[in-house]
Amino acid sequence: MTNSTKALLPAALLEALGRYDTPTICNALEIVAPERRLIGYTTKPLVCPFPDLPPMVGYARTTTIRSVLASGLPAAEQQKRRIAYYEYVGTGAGPRINVIQDIDGPDVGFGAFWGEVQSSVHKALGCLGVITDGSIRDIPQWAPGFQALAGSIGPSHAYVHADSFGGEVRVAGMTVRSGDLIHADRHGAVVIPLDIAAKLPDAAELCGRRETPILEIARSPSFTLEKLKEALARSAEIH
């Protein structure tokens, strides 16, 4: 656990990154860090009950959960661990995004860790949302503005509890470490290496400029294959 509240990157940079959707950030990463074309983002579908919320950009707080088996710890120890978990989630560089791996194997999503209570508590702790391959519930009562990308939606929490926190997790094909910078929206999520984050807004703008001539002709009533070829050539010349 880190008790530092110092931001790792300027707030203005996080705000700038949040102006782009996650696919555009992935496109920008292909320019800035082409070696990451096959890593660092979700590759399996996730449910997003709030698709109209804007992209979220924040630092990961990682957790593993289980729900099929009860904790097995005495009640006092369970309470102590819960408090330690909230201290971990609620401290460190912010804003923060919860990244939760369900480790119940074939029973992943059996019980929901996330619902009305946890979304409200985590929002109050300074978190923007959750990315999990587990299940969520209480959608109508969910904390307003708290984003969710989940493996499924279900009715019960079963024996759900945090098994560990602060370590490496893998959710929907994306490997995340505590403190990683995450960009996420309705499409999924991607890890942004801190050392290249500042280069992404310019790269995202470059992607947009390269797409513009192609989109203009594709949407034009005078579209022809020859005009498309010309647009592709113009696009390739934009740097």
Tab-separated table of N, CA and C in Angstrom, residues 49-50 112 114-123 136-148 153-156:
chain	number	residue	atom	x	y	z
A	49	PRO	N	-23.139	-1.065	-18.334
A	49	PRO	CA	-24.520	-0.609	-18.138
A	49	PRO	C	-24.704	0.896	-18.330
A	50	PHE	N	-23.597	1.635	-18.367
A	50	PHE	CA	-23.677	3.097	-18.453
A	50	PHE	C	-22.845	3.587	-19.633
A	112	ALA	N	-21.738	-11.256	-6.926
A	112	ALA	CA	-21.366	-9.890	-7.285
A	112	ALA	C	-20.728	-9.166	-6.092
A	114	TRP	N	-19.881	-6.037	-6.544
A	114	TRP	CA	-20.265	-4.662	-6.821
A	114	TRP	C	-21.769	-4.484	-6.928
A	115	GLY	N	-22.279	-3.469	-6.235
A	115	GLY	CA	-23.686	-3.123	-6.304
A	115	GLY	C	-23.897	-1.734	-5.747
A	116	GLU	N	-25.062	-1.490	-5.201
A	116	GLU	CA	-25.396	-0.160	-4.690
A	116	GLU	C	-24.402	0.312	-3.631
A	117	VAL	N	-24.093	-0.564	-2.664
A	117	VAL	CA	-23.237	-0.169	-1.542
A	117	VAL	C	-21.801	0.062	-1.990
A	118	GLN	N	-21.215	-0.934	-2.668
A	118	GLN	CA	-19.803	-0.806	-3.019
A	118	GLN	C	-19.551	0.316	-4.027
A	119	SER	N	-20.446	0.499	-4.979
A	119	SER	CA	-20.251	1.597	-5.924
A	119	SER	C	-20.289	2.937	-5.194
A	120	SER	N	-21.175	3.070	-4.219
A	120	SER	CA	-21.272	4.317	-3.455
A	120	SER	C	-20.046	4.534	-2.572
A	121	VAL	N	-19.603	3.466	-1.909
A	121	VAL	CA	-18.431	3.572	-1.038
A	121	VAL	C	-17.185	3.915	-1.841
A	122	HIS	N	-16.984	3.222	-2.966
A	122	HIS	CA	-15.776	3.448	-3.757
A	122	HIS	C	-15.791	4.825	-4.434
A	123	LYS	N	-16.958	5.286	-4.806
A	123	LYS	CA	-17.048	6.649	-5.342
A	123	LYS	C	-16.636	7.647	-4.270
A	136	ILE	N	-21.772	-7.780	-11.486
A	136	ILE	CA	-22.257	-6.623	-10.745
A	136	ILE	C	-23.770	-6.714	-10.642
A	137	ARG	N	-24.359	-5.906	-9.778
A	137	ARG	CA	-25.820	-5.933	-9.604
A	137	ARG	C	-26.307	-4.555	-9.161
A	138	ASP	N	-27.606	-4.449	-8.834
A	138	ASP	CA	-28.213	-3.194	-8.353
A	138	ASP	C	-28.047	-2.056	-9.356
A	139	ILE	N	-28.211	-2.336	-10.611
A	139	ILE	CA	-27.932	-1.330	-11.635
A	139	ILE	C	-28.742	-0.039	-11.426
A	140	PRO	N	-30.055	-0.096	-11.145
A	140	PRO	CA	-30.795	1.158	-10.964
A	140	PRO	C	-30.348	1.962	-9.740
A	141	GLN	N	-29.772	1.277	-8.740
A	141	GLN	CA	-29.353	1.956	-7.509
A	141	GLN	C	-27.859	2.293	-7.507
A	142	TRP	N	-27.195	2.033	-8.592
A	142	TRP	CA	-25.750	2.243	-8.706
A	142	TRP	C	-25.402	3.713	-8.463
A	143	ALA	N	-24.223	3.969	-7.879
A	143	ALA	CA	-23.792	5.342	-7.618
A	143	ALA	C	-23.733	6.139	-8.918
A	144	PRO	N	-24.407	7.277	-9.014
A	144	PRO	CA	-24.417	8.063	-10.255
A	144	PRO	C	-23.015	8.473	-10.689
A	145	GLY	N	-22.720	8.279	-11.958
A	145	GLY	CA	-21.438	8.695	-12.503
A	145	GLY	C	-20.309	7.718	-12.286
A	146	PHE	N	-20.549	6.639	-11.563
A	146	PHE	CA	-19.514	5.637	-11.302
A	146	PHE	C	-19.572	4.593	-12.413
A	147	GLN	N	-18.534	4.538	-13.240
A	147	GLN	CA	-18.556	3.674	-14.418
A	147	GLN	C	-18.345	2.207	-14.048
A	148	ALA	N	-18.816	1.321	-14.914
A	148	ALA	CA	-18.657	-0.109	-14.688
A	148	ALA	C	-18.465	-0.841	-16.011
A	153	ILE	N	-23.877	-9.531	-15.276
A	153	ILE	CA	-24.785	-8.941	-14.293
A	153	ILE	C	-25.545	-10.082	-13.634
A	154	GLY	N	-25.603	-10.082	-12.310
A	154	GLY	CA	-26.267	-11.163	-11.593
A	154	GLY	C	-26.971	-10.655	-10.353
A	155	PRO	N	-27.793	-11.506	-9.692
A	155	PRO	CA	-28.613	-11.028	-8.588
A	155	PRO	C	-28.003	-11.143	-7.195
A	156	SER	N	-27.082	-12.098	-6.977
A	156	SER	CA	-26.640	-12.407	-5.612
A	156	SER	C	-25.169	-12.083	-5.402
